[in-house]
Amino acid sequence: GAVVSQHPSRVICKSGTSVKIECRSLDFQATTMFWYRQFPKKSLMLMATSNEGSKATYEQGVEKDKFLINHASLTLSTLTVTSAHPEDSSFYICSARERATDTQYFGPGTRLTVL
Amino acid sequence: DQQVKQNSPSLSVQEGRISILNCDYTNSMFDYFLWYKKYPAEGPTFLISISSIKDKNEDGRFTVFLNKSAKHLSLHIVPSQPGDSAVYFCAAQTGANNLFFGTGTRLTVIP
């Protein structure tokens, strides 16, 4: 079946540094990729939607200058958390919508810990 | 505010019995509903879906029922197997856009 990978699976960084998370669709083309953040005991919160070749659409309350999203190709989207702070520590999950079937597949997530 | 709610955080069922996972939503504009299954340390994987024009969709041991008037859907697993133990998320979307997820229900199937 379709697979979405995320790299790294977990990262620990110092406050003030930037962290890049990659999301790849391994065997299908994804016209749209989504970035979610998961809070403890809460549902996944959509952060932004990115379409290949265009600017990402951010959800209300999500700082676009802090969470930079690039969707350079039909198989790769990146989320860069700039000047990370401890409150950014979370589980970030991407998903990719398969162009052929319109099904959305989730990546395994990236655990970010900001010290 | 949660537009999709799963009010039972956990459920335990004996192997071979039926598991029923429930989900409620508030937005009447949702026209597509999905169930995801998630194992620890893995991302949610798609399980089964249903369009708002239907009230039932079946795939093997999994059946999803949709009650639009009650804004309620449920996932039935029968017979339940130990390998079904996981967290199940329901999700809803309007058109072809982003998904609104519930908070998940942890199913434990007891051998």
XYZ file of C-alpha atoms in Angstrom:
226
model
C 0.000 0.000 0.000
C 0.908 3.643 -0.175
C 3.592 4.734 2.289
C 4.436 8.115 3.671
C 7.729 8.563 5.465
C 8.899 11.270 7.787
C 12.442 12.136 8.699
C 13.655 12.380 11.342
C 11.410 10.263 13.526
C 12.518 12.188 16.564
C 14.697 15.210 17.155
C 15.959 17.062 20.168
C 17.207 20.578 19.723
C 18.163 23.608 21.718
C 15.863 26.563 22.086
C 16.418 29.109 19.330
C 17.560 26.658 16.687
C 15.652 25.629 13.583
C 14.526 22.123 12.757
C 13.502 20.744 9.383
C 11.133 17.795 9.069
C 10.719 15.977 5.766
C 7.610 14.232 4.562
C 7.820 11.955 1.557
C 5.293 9.906 -0.337
C 7.284 6.847 -1.280
C 5.286 5.200 -4.032
C 2.703 7.677 -5.144
C 2.320 11.274 -6.181
C 0.808 13.568 -3.623
C -0.822 16.692 -4.939
C -1.547 17.860 -1.444
C 0.255 17.335 1.818
C -0.961 18.238 5.250
C 0.910 18.971 8.428
C -0.644 18.166 11.769
C 0.401 18.649 15.319
C -0.777 16.289 17.972
C -1.393 17.495 21.496
C -1.609 15.123 24.460
C -5.111 13.662 24.764
C -6.288 15.808 21.901
C -6.916 15.217 18.263
C -4.521 16.025 15.522
C -4.591 19.707 14.783
C -4.173 20.742 11.197
C -1.428 23.297 10.871
C -1.265 23.869 7.156
C -2.066 22.469 3.769
C 0.526 22.530 1.038
C -0.009 22.017 -2.642
C 2.875 21.195 -4.896
C 4.381 24.284 -6.425
C 2.335 26.803 -4.492
C 2.362 28.490 -1.111
C 0.993 26.653 1.876
C -2.323 27.588 3.390
C -2.047 28.000 7.132
C -4.782 27.461 9.648
C -5.838 30.241 11.914
C -3.465 30.714 14.788
C -0.505 29.045 13.090
C 2.413 31.393 12.480
C 3.550 30.998 8.913
C 6.877 32.681 9.598
C 7.592 30.229 12.359
C 6.439 27.076 10.636
C 7.846 27.259 7.130
C 6.399 24.763 4.698
C 7.782 23.939 1.318
C 6.228 21.496 -1.138
C 8.855 21.372 -3.829
C 7.744 18.231 -5.602
C 4.879 15.760 -5.809
C 6.620 13.501 -3.337
C 8.242 15.847 -0.825
C 7.094 18.472 1.627
C 9.176 19.985 4.406
C 8.218 21.700 7.618
C 10.828 23.931 9.205
C 10.265 25.039 12.754
C 12.259 28.238 13.053
C 13.666 29.536 16.321
C 12.146 26.639 18.178
C 11.012 27.060 21.758
C 10.059 24.480 24.374
C 6.377 25.086 23.723
C 6.940 23.850 20.171
C 7.750 20.429 21.551
C 5.157 18.104 20.110
C 4.424 15.260 17.753
C 4.229 16.479 14.151
C 2.473 14.297 11.606
C 2.251 14.812 7.886
C -0.167 13.229 5.519
C -0.247 13.045 1.785
C -3.208 12.806 -0.503
C -2.676 10.388 -3.317
C -3.427 11.991 -6.641
C -4.808 8.837 -8.280
C -7.216 7.739 -5.543
C -7.663 10.886 -3.473
C -6.910 8.846 -0.359
C -4.999 10.475 2.454
C -2.129 8.579 4.013
C -0.348 9.521 7.189
C 3.302 9.536 7.998
C 4.575 8.011 11.235
C 5.157 11.372 12.845
C 8.173 13.237 14.196
C 8.654 13.797 17.887
C 10.226 17.214 18.446
C 11.678 18.075 21.828
C 13.022 21.562 22.349
C 15.245 21.976 25.371
C -14.046 23.469 19.421
C -14.066 19.791 18.540
C -16.150 19.176 15.447
C -15.556 15.449 15.647
C -15.839 13.709 18.969
C -15.067 10.254 20.202
C -16.431 10.218 23.704
C -15.060 6.843 24.724
C -11.312 7.022 25.193
C -11.033 3.272 25.617
C -12.881 0.038 24.959
C -12.141 -3.552 25.937
C -13.701 -6.471 24.110
C -13.271 -10.221 24.274
C -11.787 -11.906 21.251
C -14.479 -13.089 18.855
C -17.031 -10.565 20.058
C -18.141 -7.411 18.297
C -16.315 -4.120 18.855
C -18.357 -0.975 18.340
C -16.541 2.332 18.191
C -18.593 5.506 18.122
C -18.047 8.952 16.726
C -20.183 12.109 16.748
C -19.799 15.248 14.705
C -21.303 18.703 14.724
C -20.735 20.063 11.232
C -23.578 19.104 8.895
C -21.396 20.057 5.933
C -19.160 17.035 6.382
C -19.678 14.748 3.428
C -17.019 12.113 3.873
C -16.071 10.139 6.938
C -13.088 7.945 7.608
C -11.735 5.658 10.253
C -8.039 5.401 10.946
C -6.203 2.831 12.977
C -3.035 3.696 14.781
C -0.470 1.426 16.383
C 2.059 2.833 18.858
C 4.996 4.622 17.227
C 3.263 4.561 13.861
C 1.167 7.061 11.996
C -2.549 6.479 11.583
C -3.404 4.192 8.702
C -6.578 4.437 6.720
C -9.104 1.712 7.539
C -12.495 2.358 5.981
C -14.572 5.293 4.812
C -18.113 6.243 3.968
C -19.672 8.947 1.879
C -22.557 10.965 3.250
C -24.814 9.586 0.537
C -24.566 6.145 2.091
C -25.530 4.817 5.469
C -23.409 1.693 5.515
C -20.121 0.496 4.095
C -18.664 -2.927 4.702
C -15.170 -4.260 4.167
C -14.491 -7.695 5.535
C -14.761 -7.642 9.296
C -15.195 -3.870 9.346
C -18.470 -2.054 8.816
C -19.094 1.647 9.181
C -22.591 2.966 9.798
C -23.591 6.569 9.271
C -26.628 8.223 10.808
C -26.763 11.705 9.342
C -29.794 12.853 11.266
C -28.049 12.025 14.513
C -24.646 13.164 13.191
C -23.251 9.888 14.365
C -21.128 7.174 12.876
C -19.876 3.924 14.233
C -17.315 1.321 13.332
C -18.179 -2.313 13.921
C -15.490 -4.954 14.016
C -16.669 -8.525 14.066
C -15.235 -10.854 15.067
C -12.682 -8.869 17.039
C -9.116 -10.149 17.045
C -6.169 -9.358 19.325
C -4.407 -7.739 16.377
C -7.191 -5.192 16.238
C -5.929 -3.683 19.466
C -4.972 -0.131 18.537
C -6.207 3.421 18.723
C -9.004 4.192 16.297
C -9.571 7.702 15.038
C -12.620 8.823 13.165
C -12.304 11.769 10.863
C -14.555 13.901 8.723
C -14.041 16.226 5.833
C -15.927 18.597 3.583
C -15.295 18.352 -0.111
C -11.761 17.191 -0.714
C -10.176 19.187 2.026
C -8.544 18.692 5.358
C -9.593 16.175 7.897
C -11.055 16.853 11.281
C -10.129 14.104 13.640
C -11.636 12.815 16.816
C -9.439 12.197 19.809
C -9.325 8.461 19.298
C -10.572 5.368 21.103
C -8.125 2.795 22.356
C -9.455 -0.674 21.615
C -8.115 -3.629 23.526
C -9.146 -7.058 22.360
C -8.649 -9.583 25.109
C -7.603 -13.064 23.984
